[in-house]
Amino acid sequence: MEPDFSPLAEHLADRGIDAYLIDADGDDANQRYLSGFDAPDPFLTCYRPDGIALLVSGLEYGRAVTESRADTVERPADYDRQQLVADHGAREADRRVRAAFLADKSVESVLVPERFPLDTADGLRDHGITVTVDNDDRLMQLRAVKTPTELDYIRDTQHANERAMDAAESLLAAADVDADGTLVHDGEALTSERVKHEIEATLLEYGCGLDSTIVAGGRQAADPHERGSGPLHAEEAIIIDIFPRDKETGYHSDMTRTFCVGEPNDTLQEWYDLTEQALDAALDAVEAGASGADVHAAACEVYEEAGLPTFRTDPTTEVGFIHSTGHGVGLAIHEYPRLSPEGGDLEAGQVITVEPGLYDPEVGGIRIEDIVIVTEDGYENITDYSRAFVVG
Amino acid sequence: MEPDFSPLAEHLADRGIDAYLIDADGDDANQRYLSGFDAPDPFLTCYRPDGIALLVSGLEYGRAVTESRADTVERPADYDRQQLVADHGAREADRRVRAAFLADKSVESVLVPERFPLDTADGLRDHGITVTVDNDDRLMQLRAVKTPTELDYIRDTQHANERAMDAAESLLAAADVDADGTLVHDGEALTSERVKHEIEATLLEYGCGLDSTIVAGGRQAADPHERGSGPLHAEEAIIIDIFPRDKETGYHSDMTRTFCVGEPNDTLQEWYDLTEQALDAALDAVEAGASGADVHAAACEVYEEAGLPTFRTDPTTEVGFIHSTGHGVGLAIHEYPRLSPEGGDLEAGQVITVEPGLYDPEVGGIRIEDIVIVTEDGYENITDYSRAFVVG
């Protein structure tokens, strides 16, 4: 099911701008969303209410015609690039080709994403085209609300994620513990790397991949983005955070569980219970019309009431609840909306993570993350995974 | 071994610009190269001859201090972002934080990559900082020449690539052929997807990954970027093009082989032989001081002499030799230099692919790609893989 771009058309009309323009490769979520096309090198997508036009290299032309959602696909040869190169050199030739591509469609003004390439913008401006940055993030907001097809894609990726988490948890649960507390598997220390390998191999079975994943135990877990390395240990909290992407659809999912092999100490158990409470409090706040700021505040309150620092109470704290409560997920891993102090209103159909956590190098780290679909009255939790802390 | 950034310092001095500035996430090769840091969200790297400074989120702060090559790491709280948000809103607060980050270092002018985000540039310009695009691509050229450590990283990725190619070739070689020519493995049709899975699982064993890979047979192979799908067949040319990335170092490699299970027809065999000749002719042209254009011309000549079309003889041809001869490889899959009509001079220490090919839906597709290091007198071929066409 195709996304409905009419809000974008309305926005262009409101602002008196002819077209929305993207210059990016297929890894760029805006590009993938608008063009439906995945290519390793940057290309142009020009959206007008009349239709979508792509400008791709000669090499990608055939594939773009077949695979993209564009109404028209063009290439530099259509604008006589070779002659322009001979007359003006490659850089100016490319500028003229882009300008001609737009002129061909009577486009004199374009709205572009914030991260549109500066040189392309300067080149268009030099050729008399007005380039305006989409500071309202209209396209980002549009793709934050998922179609039923997109929601299914995310469910599928999440299903793969749960299989991978299960494979990781099973390794932990089956591990032996040697005399100094190190986890042992197949006669050698069970490492973060071994668990990550299991995660990635499982994801591959389900057509998903990722660049890096987090399996961080003990002190390592106290840094929320620490990916983890080396042997894992009993009686420590081990954070496993997996954010895979389906290789075919491009849609992500995201989930975190924290495990302890053997008995956690009292502080870790207390932190785990608090984090579950913060997660539930944040989830309770989720519904269309609530703001990301509300949801984040609900999580912060639980921690603050227990006397733990958050960025609200201390902006430079390095311990406690030291990140936002969550983010949108889709073609990009971090999308609208944000569950942070600046988070705007939630809309039904958005997909968000809710992921409170506590961190302190003297204690370790705890994080529990679910992924949910915002609904009119609340949310649909699409994370089908238990919240057990102690395993093995 | 750290890269030598002194050419960048000289370039800044020549142009009278205070600093080189990057706003990008760790997937951006320029960002990874300059900062040594990998993060999923964009951050600022400011390079001056005096030192490298990073501006990262509070969340990434600890990891950036440990993992990046920066001399100093700062975060928005250092510039009182929370107060700025209260006074001006989030967007203007971020603009002021960036401007203050630069002012703190007496930076009044910056040189930025061509794909620097427009909104960041406009924001800096509004705060009186001169933003100039690096049209000489100085940083791209700098990172095109690899240090010995980088060359080792690429060799390691290439080694993984060869293991993956071998796994793929073995599947083809061991396949049975059923009555209508379909390849059969484990009682079912051997598909592109099955071969890709073998490739990716093998790469994972070696700590490498990729988003997509090409296993394209028959008519599919006639489109150079067609990824391939469905059952594979005997007596057809099957192009396998693998361009993995090491998950830890970030360095890529790239290799293509074309295989035929059973007897190829005369045209395919002829095209294969011509492509080997074109590859050898192009390799012969490789040395420091030769241009990418020279190398590309050498490949084109072989095909043109045999009466086959190239983009030189027909810029809009959809059959024949319909792409450039190769590209640099490193932290990005497509880097300087280009082996194309606009390709500049090669330098010792650059890593390039050499990948001629022929394509026609009526015939199929052939491509053979090696990856080599440019040397003063020629090249060092780091592709350790036979060029056999017929397997099984």
Coordinates of N, CA, C and O in Angstrom, one line a residue, chain A residues 23-25 27 38-42 58-63 67 75 77 81-82 85 90-91 95 112-122 125 131-137 197 200-201 204-205 210-212 223-227 245 247 311-312 315-318 322-323 333-334 336 338 342, chain B residues 23-25 27 38-42 58-63 67 75 77-78 81-82 85 90-91 95 112-122 125 131-137 197 200-201 204-205 210-212 223-227 245 247 311-312 315-318 322-323 333-334 338 342:
Chain A
D23 N 18.1 14.8 -2.5 CA 19.4 14.3 -3.1 C 20.0 13.4 -2.1 O 20.6 13.9 -1.1
A24 N 19.9 12.1 -2.2 CA 20.4 11.2 -1.2 C 20.5 9.8 -1.8 O 19.8 9.5 -2.9
D25 N 21.2 8.9 -1.2 CA 21.1 7.5 -1.6 C 20.0 6.7 -0.9 O 19.3 7.3 -0.1
D27 N 19.9 4.6 1.4 CA 20.0 4.5 2.9 C 19.3 5.6 3.6 O 19.0 5.4 4.8
D38 N 16.1 2.0 -3.8 CA 17.3 1.8 -3.0 C 18.5 1.7 -3.9 O 18.6 0.8 -4.8
A39 N 19.4 2.7 -3.8 CA 20.6 2.7 -4.6 C 21.7 3.1 -3.8 O 21.5 3.9 -2.8
P40 N 23.0 2.6 -4.0 CA 24.1 2.9 -3.1 C 24.6 4.3 -3.3 O 25.3 4.9 -2.4
D41 N 24.4 5.0 -4.5 CA 24.9 6.3 -4.7 C 23.7 7.3 -4.7 O 22.6 7.0 -5.0
P42 N 24.0 8.6 -4.4 CA 22.9 9.6 -4.3 C 22.2 9.8 -5.7 O 22.8 9.7 -6.7
G58 N 23.0 6.5 -15.4 CA 22.7 5.6 -16.4 C 22.7 4.2 -15.9 O 21.9 3.3 -16.4
L59 N 23.6 3.9 -15.0 CA 23.8 2.5 -14.5 C 22.5 2.1 -13.7 O 22.1 0.9 -13.8
E60 N 21.9 3.0 -13.0 CA 20.7 2.6 -12.2 C 19.4 2.7 -12.9 O 18.3 2.4 -12.4
Y61 N 19.5 3.3 -14.2 CA 18.3 3.6 -14.9 C 17.2 2.5 -15.0 O 16.1 2.6 -14.6
G62 N 17.7 1.3 -15.5 CA 16.8 0.2 -15.7 C 16.1 -0.2 -14.4 O 14.9 -0.5 -14.4
R63 N 16.9 -0.3 -13.4 CA 16.4 -0.8 -12.1 C 15.4 0.2 -11.5 O 14.4 -0.2 -10.9
E67 N 11.8 -0.7 -10.3 CA 11.6 -0.9 -8.9 C 11.1 0.4 -8.1 O 10.5 0.2 -7.1
R75 N 17.8 10.3 -16.8 CA 19.2 10.2 -16.5 C 20.0 11.3 -17.1 O 19.5 12.0 -18.0
A77 N 22.2 11.7 -19.3 CA 22.3 11.7 -20.8 C 21.1 12.4 -21.4 O 21.2 12.9 -22.5
R81 N 24.5 15.4 -20.8 CA 25.6 15.7 -19.9 C 27.0 15.6 -20.5 O 27.9 16.4 -20.2
Q82 N 27.2 14.7 -21.4 CA 28.6 14.5 -22.0 C 29.0 15.8 -22.7 O 30.2 16.3 -22.5
V85 N 29.8 18.4 -20.0 CA 31.1 18.2 -19.4 C 32.2 18.7 -20.3 O 33.1 19.4 -19.8
A90 N 33.0 18.7 -15.3 CA 32.1 17.8 -14.7 C 31.2 18.4 -13.6 O 30.0 18.2 -13.6
R91 N 31.8 19.2 -12.7 CA 31.0 19.8 -11.6 C 29.9 20.7 -12.2 O 28.7 20.6 -11.8
R95 N 25.7 20.4 -12.2 CA 24.8 21.5 -11.7 C 23.7 21.9 -12.8 O 22.6 22.1 -12.5
V112 N 13.3 21.3 0.7 CA 14.3 20.2 0.9 C 14.4 19.8 2.3 O 14.2 20.6 3.2
P113 N 14.8 18.6 2.6 CA 15.1 18.2 4.0 C 16.2 19.0 4.6 O 17.1 19.5 3.9
E114 N 16.3 19.0 6.0 CA 17.3 19.8 6.6 C 18.7 19.3 6.3 O 19.7 20.1 6.2
R115 N 18.9 18.0 5.9 CA 20.2 17.5 5.7 C 20.5 17.4 4.2 O 21.4 16.7 3.8
F116 N 19.8 18.2 3.4 CA 20.0 18.3 1.9 C 21.5 18.7 1.7 O 22.0 19.6 2.5
P117 N 22.2 18.2 0.7 CA 23.6 18.6 0.5 C 23.8 20.0 0.2 O 23.1 20.5 -0.7
L118 N 24.7 20.7 0.9 CA 25.0 22.1 0.7 C 25.4 22.4 -0.7 O 24.9 23.4 -1.3
D119 N 26.2 21.6 -1.3 CA 26.7 22.0 -2.6 C 25.6 21.9 -3.7 O 25.6 22.7 -4.6
T120 N 24.8 20.9 -3.6 CA 23.6 20.8 -4.5 C 22.7 22.1 -4.3 O 22.3 22.7 -5.3
A121 N 22.5 22.5 -3.1 CA 21.7 23.6 -2.8 C 22.3 24.9 -3.4 O 21.6 25.7 -4.1
D122 N 23.6 25.1 -3.1 CA 24.3 26.3 -3.6 C 24.2 26.3 -5.2 O 24.0 27.3 -5.8
R125 N 20.7 27.3 -6.2 CA 20.5 28.7 -6.0 C 21.2 29.6 -7.0 O 20.7 30.6 -7.5
V131 N 15.7 27.6 -2.9 CA 15.8 26.4 -2.1 C 15.5 26.7 -0.7 O 16.2 27.5 0.0
T132 N 14.4 26.1 -0.1 CA 14.0 26.4 1.2 C 14.1 25.1 2.0 O 13.7 24.0 1.6
V133 N 14.6 25.2 3.3 CA 14.7 24.1 4.1 C 13.4 23.8 4.8 O 12.7 24.7 5.3
D134 N 13.0 22.5 4.8 CA 11.7 22.0 5.4 C 11.9 22.0 6.9 O 12.0 21.0 7.6
N135 N 11.9 23.2 7.6 CA 12.1 23.3 9.0 C 10.9 22.7 9.8 O 11.1 22.4 11.0
D136 N 9.8 22.6 9.1 CA 8.6 21.9 9.8 C 8.8 20.4 9.8 O 8.0 19.7 10.3
D137 N 9.9 19.9 9.1 CA 10.1 18.5 9.0 C 8.9 17.8 8.5 O 8.5 16.7 9.0
H197 N 27.2 -12.7 17.7 CA 27.3 -13.6 16.5 C 26.0 -14.4 16.4 O 25.4 -14.5 15.3
E200 N 23.2 -12.1 15.3 CA 23.2 -11.8 13.9 C 22.9 -12.9 12.9 O 22.3 -12.8 11.9
A201 N 23.4 -14.1 13.3 CA 23.2 -15.3 12.5 C 21.7 -15.6 12.5 O 21.1 -16.0 11.5
L204 N 19.8 -13.1 10.3 CA 20.1 -13.4 8.9 C 19.1 -14.5 8.4 O 18.6 -14.4 7.3
E205 N 18.8 -15.5 9.3 CA 17.8 -16.5 8.9 C 16.5 -15.9 8.6 O 15.7 -16.5 7.8
L210 N 22.1 -6.0 10.8 CA 22.3 -4.8 11.5 C 23.8 -4.5 11.5 O 24.6 -5.4 11.2
D211 N 24.2 -3.3 11.7 CA 25.7 -3.0 11.7 C 26.3 -3.3 13.0 O 27.5 -3.7 13.0
S212 N 25.6 -3.0 14.1 CA 26.2 -3.3 15.4 C 25.1 -3.6 16.4 O 24.0 -3.1 16.2
D223 N 27.3 2.5 30.3 CA 27.4 3.4 29.2 C 26.3 3.0 28.2 O 26.5 1.9 27.5
P224 N 25.2 3.7 28.0 CA 24.1 3.2 27.3 C 24.3 2.9 25.8 O 23.7 2.0 25.3
H225 N 25.4 3.4 25.2 CA 25.6 3.1 23.8 C 26.9 2.2 23.7 O 27.3 1.9 22.6
E226 N 27.4 1.8 24.8 CA 28.6 0.9 24.7 C 28.1 -0.4 24.1 O 27.2 -1.1 24.6
R227 N 28.8 -0.9 23.1 CA 28.4 -2.1 22.4 C 28.7 -3.4 23.1 O 28.1 -4.4 22.9
R245 N 17.2 -4.4 10.9 CA 16.6 -3.8 9.7 C 16.3 -5.0 8.7 O 17.2 -5.8 8.5
K247 N 16.3 -6.5 5.3 CA 17.1 -6.2 4.1 C 16.3 -5.9 2.9 O 16.7 -5.1 2.1
F311 N 18.2 13.6 33.6 CA 18.6 14.9 33.0 C 17.7 16.1 33.3 O 18.2 17.2 33.2
R312 N 16.5 15.8 33.8 CA 15.6 16.9 34.2 C 16.2 17.5 35.5 O 16.2 18.8 35.6
P315 N 21.3 18.2 34.3 CA 21.6 18.1 32.9 C 23.0 17.5 32.6 O 23.2 17.0 31.4
T316 N 23.9 17.6 33.5 CA 25.2 17.0 33.2 C 25.5 15.7 34.0 O 26.6 15.3 34.0
T317 N 24.5 15.1 34.6 CA 24.7 13.9 35.3 C 25.2 12.8 34.4 O 24.8 12.7 33.2
E318 N 26.2 12.0 34.9 CA 26.6 10.9 34.1 C 26.1 9.6 34.7 O 26.5 8.5 34.2
I322 N 19.9 8.6 32.0 CA 20.7 9.6 31.2 C 20.4 9.6 29.7 O 21.4 9.8 28.9
H323 N 19.2 9.3 29.3 CA 18.8 9.5 27.9 C 17.3 9.7 27.8 O 16.6 9.8 28.9
I333 N 16.3 4.2 12.1 CA 16.2 3.6 13.5 C 15.8 4.7 14.5 O 15.2 4.4 15.5
H334 N 16.1 6.0 14.2 CA 15.7 7.1 15.0 C 14.9 8.0 14.2 O 15.4 8.7 13.3
Y336 N 10.9 10.6 14.0 CA 9.8 11.2 14.8 C 8.9 10.0 15.3 O 8.8 9.1 14.5
R338 N 9.9 12.1 19.1 CA 10.9 11.9 20.2 C 10.1 11.9 21.5 O 9.3 12.7 21.8
E342 N 11.4 17.8 24.4 CA 10.9 18.6 23.3 C 9.9 17.8 22.4 O 9.5 18.2 21.4
Chain B
D23 N 29.3 17.5 9.8 CA 28.1 17.2 10.5 C 27.5 15.9 9.9 O 26.9 16.0 8.9
A24 N 27.7 14.8 10.6 CA 27.3 13.5 10.0 C 27.3 12.4 11.0 O 28.0 12.6 12.1
D25 N 26.7 11.3 10.7 CA 26.8 10.2 11.7 C 28.0 9.3 11.2 O 28.7 9.6 10.3
D27 N 28.3 6.5 9.8 CA 28.2 5.8 8.5 C 28.8 6.7 7.5 O 29.2 6.1 6.4
D38 N 32.2 6.2 15.7 CA 31.1 5.7 15.0 C 29.8 5.8 15.9 O 29.8 5.3 17.0
A39 N 28.9 6.6 15.4 CA 27.6 6.8 16.2 C 26.5 6.8 15.2 O 26.6 7.3 14.1
P40 N 25.3 6.4 15.7 CA 24.2 6.3 14.8 C 23.5 7.6 14.4 O 22.8 7.7 13.4
D41 N 23.7 8.7 15.3 CA 23.1 10.0 15.0 C 24.2 11.0 14.7 O 25.4 10.8 15.1
P42 N 23.9 12.0 13.9 CA 24.9 13.0 13.5 C 25.5 13.7 14.6 O 24.9 14.0 15.6
G58 N 24.8 14.1 24.9 CA 25.2 13.6 26.2 C 25.3 12.1 26.2 O 26.1 11.6 26.9
L59 N 24.4 11.5 25.5 CA 24.4 10.0 25.5 C 25.7 9.4 24.9 O 26.1 8.3 25.4
E60 N 26.3 10.0 23.9 CA 27.5 9.5 23.3 C 28.7 10.0 23.9 O 29.8 9.5 23.5
Y61 N 28.6 10.9 24.9 CA 29.8 11.6 25.4 C 30.9 10.6 25.9 O 32.0 10.6 25.5
G62 N 30.5 9.7 26.8 CA 31.5 8.8 27.4 C 32.2 7.9 26.3 O 33.4 7.8 26.3
R63 N 31.4 7.4 25.4 CA 32.0 6.6 24.4 C 32.9 7.4 23.4 O 33.9 6.9 23.0
E67 N 36.6 6.3 22.6 CA 36.8 5.7 21.3 C 37.3 6.6 20.2 O 37.9 6.1 19.2
R75 N 29.7 18.5 24.7 CA 28.4 18.1 24.5 C 27.5 19.4 24.7 O 28.0 20.4 25.3
A77 N 25.3 20.4 26.7 CA 25.2 20.9 28.1 C 26.3 21.8 28.4 O 26.2 22.8 29.2
D78 N 27.5 21.6 27.8 CA 28.6 22.5 28.0 C 28.3 23.9 27.5 O 29.0 24.9 27.9
R81 N 22.6 24.2 26.8 CA 21.5 24.1 25.8 C 20.2 24.2 26.5 O 19.3 24.7 25.9
Q82 N 20.0 23.6 27.7 CA 18.7 23.6 28.3 C 18.1 25.0 28.4 O 17.0 25.3 28.1
V85 N 17.2 26.4 25.0 CA 15.9 25.9 24.6 C 14.8 26.6 25.2 O 13.8 27.0 24.5
A90 N 14.0 24.7 20.5 CA 15.1 23.7 20.3 C 15.9 24.0 19.1 O 17.1 23.9 19.1
R91 N 15.3 24.4 18.0 CA 16.0 24.6 16.7 C 17.1 25.7 16.9 O 18.2 25.5 16.6
R95 N 21.3 25.7 16.9 CA 22.1 26.6 16.1 C 23.1 27.4 16.9 O 24.3 27.6 16.6
V112 N 33.7 22.7 4.4 CA 32.8 21.6 4.7 C 32.7 20.7 3.4 O 32.9 21.2 2.3
P113 N 32.4 19.4 3.6 CA 32.2 18.5 2.5 C 31.0 19.0 1.6 O 30.1 19.7 2.1
E114 N 31.0 18.5 0.4 CA 29.9 18.9 -0.5 C 28.5 18.5 0.0 O 27.5 19.2 -0.2
R115 N 28.5 17.4 0.8 CA 27.2 16.9 1.2 C 26.8 17.4 2.7 O 26.0 16.8 3.3
F116 N 27.5 18.4 3.1 CA 27.2 19.0 4.5 C 25.8 19.4 4.5 O 25.2 19.9 3.5
P117 N 25.1 19.2 5.6 CA 23.7 19.5 5.7 C 23.4 21.0 5.5 O 23.9 21.9 6.2
L118 N 22.4 21.3 4.6 CA 22.1 22.7 4.3 C 21.6 23.5 5.5 O 22.0 24.6 5.7
D119 N 20.8 22.9 6.3 CA 20.2 23.6 7.5 C 21.3 24.0 8.5 O 21.3 25.1 9.0
T120 N 22.3 23.1 8.7 CA 23.4 23.5 9.6 C 24.2 24.6 9.0 O 24.6 25.6 9.7
A121 N 24.4 24.5 7.7 CA 25.2 25.6 7.0 C 24.5 26.9 7.1 O 25.1 28.0 7.4
D122 N 23.2 26.9 6.8 CA 22.4 28.2 6.8 C 22.4 28.7 8.2 O 22.6 30.0 8.4
R125 N 25.8 30.3 8.9 CA 25.9 31.5 8.1 C 25.1 32.6 8.8 O 25.6 33.8 8.8
V131 N 30.8 29.7 5.5 CA 30.8 28.3 5.2 C 31.2 28.1 3.8 O 30.4 28.6 2.9
T132 N 32.3 27.4 3.5 CA 32.7 27.2 2.1 C 32.7 25.7 1.8 O 33.2 24.9 2.6
V133 N 32.2 25.4 0.6 CA 32.2 24.0 0.3 C 33.5 23.5 -0.3 O 34.2 24.3 -1.0
D134 N 34.0 22.4 0.2 CA 35.3 21.8 -0.3 C 35.2 21.3 -1.7 O 35.2 20.1 -1.9
N135 N 35.1 22.2 -2.7 CA 34.9 21.7 -4.0 C 36.1 20.9 -4.6 O 36.0 20.2 -5.6
D136 N 37.3 21.1 -3.9 CA 38.5 20.3 -4.4 C 38.4 18.9 -3.8 O 39.3 18.1 -4.1
D137 N 37.4 18.7 -2.9 CA 37.2 17.3 -2.3 C 38.5 16.9 -1.6 O 38.9 15.8 -1.7
H197 N 22.3 -16.0 1.0 CA 22.3 -16.4 2.4 C 23.6 -17.0 2.7 O 24.2 -16.7 3.8
E200 N 26.3 -14.3 3.0 CA 26.2 -13.5 4.2 C 26.5 -14.2 5.4 O 27.2 -13.7 6.3
A201 N 26.1 -15.5 5.5 CA 26.5 -16.3 6.7 C 28.0 -16.5 6.8 O 28.6 -16.4 7.9
L204 N 29.6 -13.2 7.9 CA 29.4 -13.0 9.4 C 30.4 -13.8 10.2 O 30.9 -13.3 11.2
E205 N 30.8 -15.0 9.7 CA 31.8 -15.7 10.4 C 33.1 -14.9 10.5 O 33.9 -15.2 11.4
L210 N 26.9 -6.9 5.0 CA 26.6 -6.1 3.8 C 25.1 -5.9 3.8 O 24.4 -6.7 4.4
D211 N 24.6 -4.9 3.1 CA 23.2 -4.7 3.0 C 22.5 -5.5 1.9 O 21.4 -6.0 2.1
S212 N 23.2 -5.6 0.8 CA 22.7 -6.3 -0.3 C 23.8 -6.9 -1.1 O 24.9 -6.3 -1.1
D223 N 21.4 -6.4 -16.2 CA 21.3 -5.1 -15.6 C 22.4 -5.1 -14.5 O 22.3 -5.8 -13.5
P224 N 23.4 -4.3 -14.6 CA 24.6 -4.4 -13.7 C 24.3 -4.2 -12.2 O 25.1 -4.8 -11.4
H225 N 23.2 -3.5 -11.9 CA 23.0 -3.4 -10.5 C 21.8 -4.3 -10.0 O 21.4 -4.2 -8.8
E226 N 21.3 -5.1 -10.9 CA 20.2 -6.0 -10.5 C 20.7 -7.0 -9.5 O 21.7 -7.6 -9.7
R227 N 20.0 -7.0 -8.3 CA 20.6 -7.9 -7.2 C 20.3 -9.4 -7.5 O 21.0 -10.2 -6.9
R245 N 31.6 -5.1 4.3 CA 32.2 -4.1 5.1 C 32.5 -4.8 6.5 O 31.7 -5.6 7.0
K247 N 32.6 -5.1 10.2 CA 31.8 -4.4 11.2 C 32.6 -3.6 12.2 O 32.1 -2.6 12.7
F311 N 29.9 3.4 -23.5 CA 29.4 4.8 -23.3 C 30.2 5.8 -24.1 O 29.7 6.9 -24.4
R312 N 31.5 5.5 -24.4 CA 32.3 6.4 -25.2 C 31.7 6.5 -26.6 O 31.6 7.6 -27.2
P315 N 26.5 7.2 -25.7 CA 26.2 7.6 -24.3 C 24.9 7.1 -23.8 O 24.7 7.0 -22.6
T316 N 24.0 6.7 -24.8 CA 22.7 6.2 -24.3 C 22.5 4.7 -24.5 O 21.4 4.2 -24.3
T317 N 23.6 4.1 -24.9 CA 23.4 2.6 -25.1 C 22.9 1.9 -23.8 O 23.3 2.3 -22.7
E318 N 22.1 0.9 -24.0 CA 21.7 0.1 -22.9 C 22.3 -1.3 -22.9 O 22.0 -2.1 -22.1
I322 N 28.5 -0.7 -20.1 CA 27.6 0.4 -19.7 C 27.9 0.9 -18.3 O 26.9 1.3 -17.6
H323 N 29.1 0.9 -17.9 CA 29.5 1.6 -16.6 C 30.9 1.9 -16.7 O 31.6 1.7 -17.7
I333 N 32.0 2.5 0.0 CA 32.2 1.5 -1.1 C 32.5 2.2 -2.4 O 33.2 1.6 -3.2
H334 N 32.1 3.4 -2.5 CA 32.4 4.2 -3.8 C 33.2 5.4 -3.3 O 32.6 6.3 -2.8
R338 N 38.0 7.7 -9.4 CA 37.1 7.1 -10.3 C 37.8 6.7 -11.6 O 38.6 7.4 -12.1
E342 N 36.2 11.1 -16.5 CA 36.6 12.2 -15.7 C 37.6 11.9 -14.6 O 38.0 12.7 -13.7

